[in-house]
Amino acid sequence: MRTPISEVKNSEGKELEFSGWVHARRDHGKIIFIDLRDRSGLVQVVFTPSIPEAKDLRLEYAIKITGLVKARPASMVSAEQPNGAFELEAKTLEILNASLATPISVDTDGMEIDEEVRMKYRYLDLRRERLKNNLLARNKVIKFVRDFLIDKNEFVEVETPILTKSTPEGARDYLVPSRIYPGKFYALPQSPQQYKQLLMVAGLEKYFQIARCFRDEDTRGDRQPEFTQLDLEMSFVEREDVIALNEALLIELIEKLYPEKKIQEKPFPRLTYKEATEKYGIDRPDLRTDKNDPNLLAFCWIIDFPFFEKVDAAHSEASVKEWTFTHNPFSAPKPEFMEDLLAEKNIGDILTTQYDVVLNGLEIGGGSIRNHKPEALKAVFKIMGFEDARIESNFGHMLQALSFGAPPHGGIAWGLDRLVSLLQNEPNIREVIAFPKTGDGRDPMMDSPSTVDEKQLKELGIKIEKK
Ligand code: ASP
């Protein structure tokens, strides 16, 4: 039976079996030392000439040994290493698999290596301690969220479809051609927004999901074509309920999993959009009092955003501008603006129930109370200039669902990758995603996107236009 290396420090005098990789190797002639690595840690192993195959060991070989756990002489104790006071005296050695010389080193933090190469060999890149720790931390964060929501707050985790319908939600959709219905397409969800609202209509009351979202955007900053949200929705709530739950979750999560971090201000300060932009010139201000402290977390909520803004109309004459939503077409206005929304009046002054949560100058989440009455949702699309027929074909299902006693509801989604990258003090979200794409949307390891067989295209009725 295999013992994890983290158990070495509790196992002095025992002869146990360990498996892992050769992390470092020092050949002292008769005696060979290696550092053996598994997911749980590192330990030094000493091979005497009684095990001659030790000569064959190279870096990153996968091996199995039995070893006697011995205290190292006081002068050799390495205080920084969790197992620094111990070593293993090898009794047997089995080489489970040899390794080629790795094209990238895995015993550094990897920051010195070209990212394209790190991604091509991502399975090796992930062997390095920094990335392994990021994945383990991400796992802990997700588990904490699940326990908090399910066990303490009666939320239900529900999976929603990945193949869905293209609707104008803000970003460009990824499309999936249908083979059975030539000329028709599914879209990958930009978020589970509509499904989570439909779950509220269905009576689930409290939903969440660790949800994958897809947005076909041009490379802009630290973005990924697919990313993960903590997505949640609640029925019979007001803005304060959603804010209170999320603030409690963020505070508990950080105090439990990141005790070394300090939350600058609790409860989180709140700024209106107007205050934030007037005072800081931005709607996601960095409120840290000391920007050199990597463990200082300055959260704030931004509220009272304008619901609509004017943008150039894509398809009409120049100079004509159209209203569009600033955040989410499904949001409700603040109650005092409902009359104006329904009357399609004073559009530029309508404020939405939208709330964003900002951490150290980055938006880590946002949500709103929704329009739960069909006439209010319809008014949003009318203000955006949609004809009745288009509203019906794009959103008829939502309007219909809201007509069957839909409860008042609201929710939020956090950018989970971004939150974990901030908590792990990582410079970008790619460092906390197991298999990210490059900044320009490629996977150098699998070599995607890639061409497909002519036969596959034919089945889909697709012809590629040569540019
Ligand atoms: N669906 C929204 C988004 O992805 C979040 C929300 O309002 O719950 O931004």
CSV table of C-alpha atoms and ligand atoms in Angstrom, one decimal:
chain,number,residue,atom,x,y,z
A,1,MET,CA,0.0,0.0,0.0
A,2,ARG,CA,1.3,3.4,-1.0
A,3,THR,CA,2.0,6.1,1.6
A,4,PRO,CA,1.9,9.8,0.6
A,5,ILE,CA,5.2,11.6,1.0
A,6,SER,CA,3.5,14.1,3.4
A,7,GLU,CA,3.3,11.3,5.9
A,8,VAL,CA,7.1,10.8,6.1
A,9,LYS,CA,7.3,13.3,9.0
A,10,ASN,CA,5.0,11.1,11.1
A,11,SER,CA,6.6,7.8,10.2
A,12,GLU,CA,10.1,7.6,11.7
A,13,GLY,CA,11.4,4.1,11.9
A,14,LYS,CA,8.8,2.6,9.6
A,15,GLU,CA,9.5,0.9,6.3
A,16,LEU,CA,6.9,2.0,3.8
A,17,GLU,CA,6.1,2.1,0.1
A,18,PHE,CA,6.2,5.4,-1.8
A,19,SER,CA,5.6,6.2,-5.5
A,20,GLY,CA,6.3,9.4,-7.4
A,21,TRP,CA,8.7,11.1,-9.7
A,22,VAL,CA,12.5,11.8,-9.6
A,23,HIS,CA,12.6,15.5,-8.9
A,24,ALA,CA,16.3,15.9,-8.4
A,25,ARG,CA,19.3,13.5,-8.6
A,26,ARG,CA,22.8,13.6,-7.1
A,27,ASP,CA,25.2,10.8,-8.0
A,28,HIS,CA,27.9,10.6,-5.4
A,29,GLY,CA,29.5,7.5,-6.9
A,30,LYS,CA,28.6,4.7,-4.5
A,31,ILE,CA,25.7,6.5,-3.0
A,32,ILE,CA,22.9,8.0,-5.1
A,33,PHE,CA,20.5,10.6,-3.7
A,34,ILE,CA,17.3,11.6,-5.2
A,35,ASP,CA,14.4,13.9,-4.2
A,36,LEU,CA,11.3,11.9,-4.7
A,37,ARG,CA,8.1,14.0,-5.5
A,38,ASP,CA,4.5,13.1,-5.3
A,39,ARG,CA,1.5,15.5,-5.2
A,40,SER,CA,1.8,15.8,-1.4
A,41,GLY,CA,5.5,16.7,-1.2
A,42,LEU,CA,9.2,16.0,-1.5
A,43,VAL,CA,11.6,13.7,0.4
A,44,GLN,CA,15.2,12.8,0.0
A,45,VAL,CA,15.9,9.1,-0.8
A,46,VAL,CA,19.3,7.5,-0.3
A,47,PHE,CA,20.3,4.5,-2.5
A,48,THR,CA,23.2,2.4,-1.4
A,49,PRO,CA,25.1,0.1,-3.8
A,50,SER,CA,22.7,-2.7,-2.8
A,51,ILE,CA,20.3,-1.2,-5.3
A,52,PRO,CA,22.5,-0.9,-8.5
A,53,GLU,CA,19.5,0.1,-10.7
A,54,ALA,CA,19.5,3.5,-9.0
A,55,LYS,CA,22.3,4.4,-11.4
A,56,ASP,CA,19.7,4.4,-14.2
A,57,LEU,CA,17.4,6.9,-12.6
A,58,ARG,CA,16.9,10.2,-14.5
A,59,LEU,CA,14.8,13.2,-13.8
A,60,GLU,CA,11.0,12.7,-14.0
A,61,TYR,CA,11.2,8.9,-14.0
A,62,ALA,CA,8.1,7.5,-12.3
A,63,ILE,CA,9.2,5.0,-9.6
A,64,LYS,CA,8.1,3.0,-6.7
A,65,ILE,CA,10.3,2.3,-3.7
A,66,THR,CA,10.1,0.9,-0.3
A,67,GLY,CA,12.1,2.9,2.2
A,68,LEU,CA,13.0,3.1,5.8
A,69,VAL,CA,12.1,6.5,7.3
A,70,LYS,CA,15.1,7.8,9.2
A,71,ALA,CA,15.9,11.1,11.0
A,72,ARG,CA,18.6,13.0,9.3
A,73,PRO,CA,21.7,14.0,11.3
A,74,ALA,CA,21.1,17.3,13.0
A,75,SER,CA,23.6,19.1,10.8
A,76,MET,CA,21.8,18.0,7.6
A,77,VAL,CA,18.3,19.0,8.7
A,78,SER,CA,16.7,21.4,6.2
A,79,ALA,CA,14.3,23.6,8.0
A,80,GLU,CA,12.4,25.0,5.0
A,81,GLN,CA,11.5,21.5,3.7
A,82,PRO,CA,8.4,20.0,5.3
A,83,ASN,CA,10.2,16.6,5.4
A,84,GLY,CA,13.7,18.2,6.0
A,85,ALA,CA,14.3,16.4,9.2
A,86,PHE,CA,13.9,13.0,7.6
A,87,GLU,CA,15.0,10.9,4.6
A,88,LEU,CA,14.3,7.5,3.2
A,89,GLU,CA,16.8,4.7,3.0
A,90,ALA,CA,15.7,2.8,-0.1
A,91,LYS,CA,15.2,-1.0,0.3
A,92,THR,CA,13.7,-1.7,-3.1
A,93,LEU,CA,13.3,0.2,-6.3
A,94,GLU,CA,11.0,-0.3,-9.2
A,95,ILE,CA,11.1,1.9,-12.3
A,96,LEU,CA,7.4,2.3,-13.4
A,97,ASN,CA,8.2,4.4,-16.4
A,98,ALA,CA,11.2,6.1,-17.9
A,99,SER,CA,11.0,9.8,-19.0
A,100,LEU,CA,12.6,11.6,-21.9
A,101,ALA,CA,14.6,14.7,-20.9
A,102,THR,CA,11.8,17.2,-20.3
A,103,PRO,CA,11.7,20.2,-22.7
A,104,ILE,CA,10.9,22.5,-19.8
A,105,SER,CA,12.1,22.4,-16.3
A,106,VAL,CA,9.5,21.6,-13.7
A,107,ASP,CA,11.4,22.5,-10.6
A,108,THR,CA,11.1,26.3,-10.9
A,109,ASP,CA,8.1,28.6,-10.8
A,110,GLY,CA,8.1,28.5,-14.6
A,111,MET,CA,7.9,32.3,-15.0
A,112,GLU,CA,11.2,32.2,-16.9
A,113,ILE,CA,9.8,29.9,-19.6
A,114,ASP,CA,8.1,31.1,-22.8
A,115,GLU,CA,4.3,30.6,-22.2
A,116,GLU,CA,3.7,29.0,-25.6
A,117,VAL,CA,6.2,26.2,-24.7
A,118,ARG,CA,4.6,25.9,-21.2
A,119,MET,CA,1.2,25.4,-22.9
A,120,LYS,CA,2.5,23.0,-25.4
A,121,TYR,CA,3.7,20.8,-22.6
A,122,ARG,CA,1.0,21.8,-20.1
A,123,TYR,CA,1.0,18.3,-18.5
A,124,LEU,CA,4.6,18.9,-17.5
A,125,ASP,CA,4.0,22.5,-16.6
A,126,LEU,CA,1.4,21.4,-14.2
A,127,ARG,CA,4.0,19.3,-12.4
A,128,ARG,CA,5.6,22.4,-11.0
A,129,GLU,CA,4.7,23.2,-7.4
A,130,ARG,CA,3.3,26.6,-8.1
A,131,LEU,CA,0.7,25.4,-10.6
A,132,LYS,CA,-0.1,22.3,-8.7
A,133,ASN,CA,-0.8,24.5,-5.6
A,134,ASN,CA,-3.0,26.7,-7.7
A,135,LEU,CA,-5.1,23.7,-8.8
A,136,LEU,CA,-5.3,22.4,-5.2
A,137,ALA,CA,-6.3,25.9,-4.0
A,138,ARG,CA,-9.0,26.2,-6.7
A,139,ASN,CA,-10.4,22.9,-5.6
A,140,LYS,CA,-10.5,24.0,-2.0
A,141,VAL,CA,-12.3,27.3,-3.0
A,142,ILE,CA,-14.9,25.4,-5.0
A,143,LYS,CA,-15.5,22.9,-2.2
A,144,PHE,CA,-15.9,25.7,0.3
A,145,VAL,CA,-18.4,27.4,-1.9
A,146,ARG,CA,-20.3,24.2,-2.4
A,147,ASP,CA,-20.4,23.4,1.3
A,148,PHE,CA,-21.5,27.0,2.2
A,149,LEU,CA,-24.2,27.1,-0.4
A,150,ILE,CA,-25.6,23.5,-0.2
A,151,ASP,CA,-25.1,22.7,3.5
A,152,LYS,CA,-25.6,26.0,5.2
A,153,ASN,CA,-28.0,27.8,2.7
A,154,GLU,CA,-30.1,25.2,1.0
A,155,PHE,CA,-28.9,25.9,-2.5
A,156,VAL,CA,-29.3,23.2,-5.2
A,157,GLU,CA,-26.5,22.7,-7.7
A,158,VAL,CA,-28.0,22.2,-11.2
A,159,GLU,CA,-26.2,21.7,-14.5
A,160,THR,CA,-27.6,23.7,-17.5
A,161,PRO,CA,-27.1,23.0,-21.2
A,162,ILE,CA,-23.9,23.7,-23.1
A,163,LEU,CA,-25.8,23.4,-26.4
A,164,THR,CA,-28.2,26.3,-26.4
A,165,LYS,CA,-29.7,29.1,-28.5
A,166,SER,CA,-28.0,32.1,-29.9
A,167,THR,CA,-29.5,35.3,-28.3
A,168,PRO,CA,-28.1,38.8,-28.1
A,169,GLU,CA,-26.6,38.8,-24.6
A,170,GLY,CA,-23.7,41.2,-25.0
A,171,ALA,CA,-20.8,39.2,-26.4
A,172,ARG,CA,-20.4,37.1,-29.6
A,173,ASP,CA,-21.7,33.5,-29.4
A,174,TYR,CA,-19.7,30.4,-30.3
A,175,LEU,CA,-21.8,28.6,-32.7
A,176,VAL,CA,-22.2,24.8,-33.2
A,177,PRO,CA,-23.7,23.7,-36.5
A,178,SER,CA,-26.5,21.2,-36.4
A,179,ARG,CA,-26.1,18.1,-38.6
A,180,ILE,CA,-29.7,17.0,-38.2
A,181,TYR,CA,-31.1,20.5,-39.1
A,182,PRO,CA,-28.8,21.8,-41.8
A,183,GLY,CA,-28.4,25.6,-41.7
A,184,LYS,CA,-29.3,25.7,-38.0
A,185,PHE,CA,-27.0,26.3,-35.1
A,186,TYR,CA,-26.7,25.8,-31.4
A,187,ALA,CA,-24.9,28.4,-29.4
A,188,LEU,CA,-22.6,27.8,-26.5
A,189,PRO,CA,-23.8,29.7,-23.4
A,190,GLN,CA,-22.3,33.1,-22.6
A,191,SER,CA,-23.6,32.4,-19.1
A,192,PRO,CA,-26.5,30.3,-17.7
A,193,GLN,CA,-28.5,33.5,-17.3
A,194,GLN,CA,-31.7,32.4,-19.0
A,195,TYR,CA,-31.6,28.8,-17.6
A,196,LYS,CA,-31.1,30.0,-14.1
A,197,GLN,CA,-34.1,32.3,-14.4
A,198,LEU,CA,-36.1,29.5,-15.8
A,199,LEU,CA,-35.1,27.4,-12.8
A,200,MET,CA,-36.6,30.1,-10.6
A,201,VAL,CA,-39.8,29.9,-12.6
A,202,ALA,CA,-39.6,26.2,-12.0
A,203,GLY,CA,-39.6,26.7,-8.3
A,204,LEU,CA,-36.0,25.7,-7.4
A,205,GLU,CA,-35.7,28.9,-5.3
A,206,LYS,CA,-32.0,28.7,-4.7
A,207,TYR,CA,-29.8,27.6,-7.6
A,208,PHE,CA,-26.0,27.6,-8.1
A,209,GLN,CA,-23.6,26.1,-10.5
A,210,ILE,CA,-19.8,26.1,-11.1
A,211,ALA,CA,-20.6,27.0,-14.7
A,212,ARG,CA,-18.5,27.1,-17.9
A,213,CYS,CA,-19.2,30.2,-20.0
A,214,PHE,CA,-18.1,30.8,-23.6
A,215,ARG,CA,-17.7,34.2,-25.3
A,216,ASP,CA,-16.2,34.6,-28.7
A,217,GLU,CA,-14.4,37.9,-28.1
A,218,ASP,CA,-11.3,39.4,-29.6
A,219,THR,CA,-8.3,39.1,-27.4
A,220,ARG,CA,-8.7,41.7,-24.7
A,221,GLY,CA,-6.5,41.7,-21.6
A,222,ASP,CA,-6.7,38.7,-19.4
A,223,ARG,CA,-9.6,36.9,-21.0
A,224,GLN,CA,-10.2,33.3,-22.0
A,225,PRO,CA,-12.7,32.1,-24.7
A,226,GLU,CA,-14.1,29.8,-22.0
A,227,PHE,CA,-14.0,30.6,-18.3
A,228,THR,CA,-15.7,29.5,-15.1
A,229,GLN,CA,-18.4,31.3,-13.1
A,230,LEU,CA,-19.8,30.7,-9.7
A,231,ASP,CA,-23.4,31.4,-11.0
A,232,LEU,CA,-26.3,31.7,-8.5
A,233,GLU,CA,-29.9,32.8,-8.5
A,234,MET,CA,-32.4,33.2,-5.7
A,235,SER,CA,-36.2,33.7,-5.6
A,236,PHE,CA,-38.2,36.1,-3.4
A,237,VAL,CA,-35.2,38.2,-2.7
A,238,GLU,CA,-34.2,41.9,-3.0
A,239,ARG,CA,-30.8,43.3,-3.8
A,240,GLU,CA,-29.8,43.3,-0.1
A,241,ASP,CA,-30.4,39.6,0.2
A,242,VAL,CA,-28.1,38.7,-2.7
A,243,ILE,CA,-25.4,41.2,-1.5
A,244,ALA,CA,-25.5,39.9,2.1
A,245,LEU,CA,-25.2,36.2,1.1
A,246,ASN,CA,-22.3,36.8,-1.3
A,247,GLU,CA,-20.5,39.1,1.1
A,248,ALA,CA,-20.8,36.5,3.9
A,249,LEU,CA,-19.5,33.8,1.5
A,250,LEU,CA,-16.5,35.8,0.4
A,251,ILE,CA,-15.5,36.8,3.9
A,252,GLU,CA,-15.9,33.3,5.4
A,253,LEU,CA,-14.0,31.8,2.4
A,254,ILE,CA,-11.1,34.2,2.8
A,255,GLU,CA,-10.9,34.0,6.6
A,256,LYS,CA,-11.0,30.2,6.5
A,257,LEU,CA,-8.8,29.4,3.4
A,258,TYR,CA,-6.5,32.5,3.3
A,259,PRO,CA,-6.0,33.5,7.0
A,260,GLU,CA,-2.8,35.4,6.0
A,261,LYS,CA,-5.0,37.8,4.0
A,262,LYS,CA,-6.5,40.9,5.4
A,263,ILE,CA,-9.9,42.3,4.2
A,264,GLN,CA,-9.4,46.1,4.3
A,265,GLU,CA,-13.0,46.9,5.2
A,266,LYS,CA,-16.0,45.0,6.4
A,267,PRO,CA,-18.9,45.3,5.6
A,268,PHE,CA,-17.6,46.0,2.1
A,269,PRO,CA,-18.0,49.7,1.2
A,270,ARG,CA,-20.6,50.6,-1.4
A,271,LEU,CA,-20.3,53.3,-4.1
A,272,THR,CA,-22.8,54.3,-6.6
A,273,TYR,CA,-21.6,54.2,-10.2
A,274,LYS,CA,-21.7,58.0,-10.1
A,275,GLU,CA,-19.6,58.3,-7.0
A,276,ALA,CA,-17.1,55.8,-8.3
A,277,THR,CA,-16.6,57.4,-11.7
A,278,GLU,CA,-16.6,61.0,-10.3
A,279,LYS,CA,-14.1,60.2,-7.5
A,280,TYR,CA,-11.9,57.5,-9.2
A,281,GLY,CA,-12.7,57.9,-12.9
A,282,ILE,CA,-13.5,54.3,-13.1
A,283,ASP,CA,-16.4,52.0,-12.1
A,284,ARG,CA,-14.0,49.4,-10.5
A,285,PRO,CA,-11.8,51.4,-8.2
A,286,ASP,CA,-8.8,50.0,-6.5
A,287,LEU,CA,-9.4,51.1,-2.9
A,288,ARG,CA,-6.3,49.5,-1.3
A,289,THR,CA,-4.6,51.9,1.1
A,290,ASP,CA,-1.3,50.0,0.5
A,291,LYS,CA,-0.9,48.7,-3.0
A,292,ASN,CA,2.4,47.0,-2.2
A,293,ASP,CA,0.8,44.5,0.2
A,294,PRO,CA,0.0,41.3,-1.7
A,295,ASN,CA,-2.2,40.2,1.2
A,296,LEU,CA,-4.5,43.2,1.4
A,297,LEU,CA,-7.9,42.7,-0.1
A,298,ALA,CA,-10.1,45.8,-0.7
A,299,PHE,CA,-13.6,44.8,-1.8
A,300,CYS,CA,-16.4,47.2,-2.7
A,301,TRP,CA,-19.8,47.0,-4.2
A,302,ILE,CA,-20.7,49.3,-7.1
A,303,ILE,CA,-24.5,50.0,-7.4
A,304,ASP,CA,-26.9,52.2,-9.2
A,305,PHE,CA,-25.5,51.8,-12.7
A,306,PRO,CA,-27.4,53.4,-15.6
A,307,PHE,CA,-29.5,50.7,-17.3
A,308,PHE,CA,-29.0,51.9,-20.9
A,309,GLU,CA,-26.3,53.6,-22.9
A,310,LYS,CA,-26.3,54.8,-26.5
A,311,VAL,CA,-24.1,53.0,-29.0
A,312,ASP,CA,-23.6,53.4,-32.7
A,313,ALA,CA,-26.2,51.5,-34.5
A,314,ALA,CA,-24.5,48.7,-36.4
A,315,HIS,CA,-26.9,48.6,-39.3
A,316,SER,CA,-28.4,52.0,-39.8
A,317,GLU,CA,-27.2,55.4,-41.2
A,318,ALA,CA,-24.2,57.0,-39.5
A,319,SER,CA,-25.1,59.4,-36.7
A,320,VAL,CA,-28.0,57.2,-35.6
A,321,LYS,CA,-27.5,55.8,-32.1
A,322,GLU,CA,-29.3,53.0,-30.4
A,323,TRP,CA,-30.0,52.3,-26.8
A,324,THR,CA,-28.4,49.2,-25.4
A,325,PHE,CA,-28.2,47.7,-21.9
A,326,THR,CA,-25.0,48.4,-19.9
A,327,HIS,CA,-24.9,45.0,-18.2
A,328,ASN,CA,-27.7,42.6,-18.6
A,329,PRO,CA,-31.0,42.9,-20.5
A,330,PHE,CA,-32.8,40.7,-17.9
A,331,SER,CA,-32.1,43.2,-15.1
A,332,ALA,CA,-34.9,45.1,-13.4
A,333,PRO,CA,-34.7,48.8,-13.0
A,334,LYS,CA,-34.6,50.2,-9.5
A,335,PRO,CA,-38.2,50.1,-8.3
A,336,GLU,CA,-38.6,53.9,-8.6
A,337,PHE,CA,-37.7,53.7,-12.3
A,338,MET,CA,-40.2,50.9,-13.3
A,339,GLU,CA,-42.8,53.4,-14.5
A,340,ASP,CA,-40.3,55.1,-16.8
A,341,LEU,CA,-39.2,51.7,-18.2
A,342,LEU,CA,-42.7,50.6,-18.9
A,343,ALA,CA,-43.5,54.0,-20.5
A,344,GLU,CA,-40.1,53.9,-22.4
A,345,LYS,CA,-39.5,57.4,-21.0
A,346,ASN,CA,-36.4,59.2,-19.6
A,347,ILE,CA,-34.4,56.2,-20.8
A,348,GLY,CA,-30.9,57.7,-20.1
A,349,ASP,CA,-31.9,58.3,-16.4
A,350,ILE,CA,-33.1,54.8,-15.6
A,351,LEU,CA,-30.9,53.1,-13.0
A,352,THR,CA,-30.6,49.3,-12.8
A,353,THR,CA,-30.6,47.0,-9.8
A,354,GLN,CA,-27.2,45.8,-11.1
A,355,TYR,CA,-24.5,45.3,-8.4
A,356,ASP,CA,-20.8,44.6,-9.2
A,357,VAL,CA,-18.3,43.3,-6.7
A,358,VAL,CA,-14.9,44.7,-7.1
A,359,LEU,CA,-11.6,43.4,-5.6
A,360,ASN,CA,-8.4,45.4,-5.7
A,361,GLY,CA,-9.5,47.2,-8.9
A,362,LEU,CA,-10.8,44.2,-10.7
A,363,GLU,CA,-14.5,43.3,-11.2
A,364,ILE,CA,-14.8,39.8,-9.8
A,365,GLY,CA,-18.6,39.5,-10.0
A,366,GLY,CA,-21.9,41.1,-10.9
A,367,GLY,CA,-25.6,40.5,-10.9
A,368,SER,CA,-29.0,42.0,-10.5
A,369,ILE,CA,-32.6,41.7,-9.5
A,370,ARG,CA,-34.4,40.6,-12.7
A,371,ASN,CA,-37.6,41.7,-14.4
A,372,HIS,CA,-40.0,38.9,-13.3
A,373,LYS,CA,-42.9,40.4,-15.2
A,374,PRO,CA,-43.1,39.9,-19.0
A,375,GLU,CA,-44.1,43.4,-19.8
A,376,ALA,CA,-41.1,44.9,-18.0
A,377,LEU,CA,-38.7,42.5,-19.9
A,378,LYS,CA,-40.4,43.3,-23.1
A,379,ALA,CA,-40.0,47.0,-22.5
A,380,VAL,CA,-36.2,46.6,-22.3
A,381,PHE,CA,-36.1,45.0,-25.8
A,382,LYS,CA,-38.4,47.7,-27.1
A,383,ILE,CA,-36.2,50.4,-25.8
A,384,MET,CA,-33.3,48.6,-27.6
A,385,GLY,CA,-35.3,49.0,-30.8
A,386,PHE,CA,-36.3,45.3,-31.3
A,387,GLU,CA,-39.4,44.7,-33.4
A,388,ASP,CA,-42.1,42.5,-31.9
A,389,ALA,CA,-41.2,39.6,-34.2
A,390,ARG,CA,-37.6,39.7,-33.2
A,391,ILE,CA,-38.5,39.8,-29.5
A,392,GLU,CA,-40.7,36.9,-30.0
A,393,SER,CA,-38.2,34.8,-31.9
A,394,ASN,CA,-35.3,35.6,-29.5
A,395,PHE,CA,-37.0,35.8,-26.2
A,396,GLY,CA,-40.5,34.5,-26.6
A,397,HIS,CA,-39.7,31.6,-24.3
A,398,MET,CA,-38.6,33.9,-21.5
A,399,LEU,CA,-41.6,36.1,-21.9
A,400,GLN,CA,-43.9,33.1,-21.8
A,401,ALA,CA,-42.1,31.6,-18.8
A,402,LEU,CA,-42.5,34.9,-16.9
A,403,SER,CA,-46.2,34.8,-17.6
A,404,PHE,CA,-46.7,31.7,-15.3
A,405,GLY,CA,-46.4,33.2,-11.9
A,406,ALA,CA,-42.6,33.8,-12.1
A,407,PRO,CA,-41.4,34.8,-8.6
A,408,PRO,CA,-39.4,37.9,-8.0
A,409,HIS,CA,-35.7,36.8,-8.3
A,410,GLY,CA,-32.2,37.9,-8.6
A,411,GLY,CA,-28.6,36.6,-8.6
A,412,ILE,CA,-25.0,37.1,-9.4
A,413,ALA,CA,-22.1,35.4,-11.0
A,414,TRP,CA,-18.5,35.5,-9.9
A,415,GLY,CA,-15.6,35.2,-12.2
A,416,LEU,CA,-14.1,32.2,-10.4
A,417,ASP,CA,-10.8,32.1,-12.3
A,418,ARG,CA,-10.2,35.8,-11.6
A,419,LEU,CA,-11.0,35.4,-7.9
A,420,VAL,CA,-8.7,32.4,-7.5
A,421,SER,CA,-5.9,34.2,-9.4
A,422,LEU,CA,-6.1,37.2,-7.1
A,423,LEU,CA,-6.2,35.0,-4.0
A,424,GLN,CA,-3.2,33.0,-5.2
A,425,ASN,CA,-1.3,36.2,-6.1
A,426,GLU,CA,-1.1,35.2,-9.7
A,427,PRO,CA,-0.7,37.7,-12.5
A,428,ASN,CA,-3.3,36.3,-14.8
A,429,ILE,CA,-6.1,33.7,-14.9
A,430,ARG,CA,-4.2,31.3,-17.1
A,431,GLU,CA,-2.1,30.3,-14.1
A,432,VAL,CA,-5.2,29.0,-12.3
A,433,ILE,CA,-6.8,27.2,-15.2
A,434,ALA,CA,-5.6,23.6,-15.8
A,435,PHE,CA,-5.7,23.8,-19.6
A,436,PRO,CA,-6.1,27.5,-20.8
A,437,LYS,CA,-5.9,28.8,-24.3
A,438,THR,CA,-3.2,31.3,-25.4
A,439,GLY,CA,-4.1,35.0,-25.4
A,440,ASP,CA,-5.1,34.6,-29.0
A,441,GLY,CA,-7.4,31.6,-28.4
A,442,ARG,CA,-5.2,28.6,-29.4
A,443,ASP,CA,-4.3,25.4,-27.6
A,444,PRO,CA,-0.7,24.7,-28.6
A,445,MET,CA,-0.8,21.3,-26.9
A,446,MET,CA,-3.8,19.8,-28.8
A,447,ASP,CA,-3.3,22.2,-31.7
A,448,SER,CA,-6.8,23.6,-31.7
A,449,PRO,CA,-8.6,25.1,-33.4
A,450,SER,CA,-7.9,22.8,-36.2
A,451,THR,CA,-9.2,21.8,-39.6
A,452,VAL,CA,-11.7,18.9,-39.8
A,453,ASP,CA,-12.3,16.2,-42.4
A,454,GLU,CA,-14.0,17.1,-45.6
A,455,LYS,CA,-16.5,14.4,-44.7
A,456,GLN,CA,-17.4,16.1,-41.5
A,457,LEU,CA,-18.0,19.4,-43.2
A,458,LYS,CA,-20.2,17.7,-45.8
A,459,GLU,CA,-22.3,16.1,-43.2
A,460,LEU,CA,-22.9,19.5,-41.7
A,461,GLY,CA,-23.6,21.1,-45.1
A,462,ILE,CA,-20.7,23.5,-44.6
A,463,LYS,CA,-18.4,24.9,-47.3
A,464,ILE,CA,-15.3,26.8,-46.3
A,465,GLU,CA,-14.9,30.0,-48.3
A,466,LYS,CA,-11.2,30.5,-49.2
A,467,LYS,CA,-10.2,34.1,-48.3
B,1,ASP,N1,-25.2,36.3,-16.2
B,1,ASP,C1,-24.5,37.5,-15.7
B,1,ASP,C2,-23.1,37.5,-16.3
B,1,ASP,O1,-22.6,36.5,-16.8
B,1,ASP,C3,-24.4,37.5,-14.2
B,1,ASP,C4,-25.7,37.7,-13.5
B,1,ASP,O2,-26.3,38.7,-13.7
B,1,ASP,O3,-26.0,36.8,-12.7
B,1,ASP,O4,-22.5,38.5,-16.3
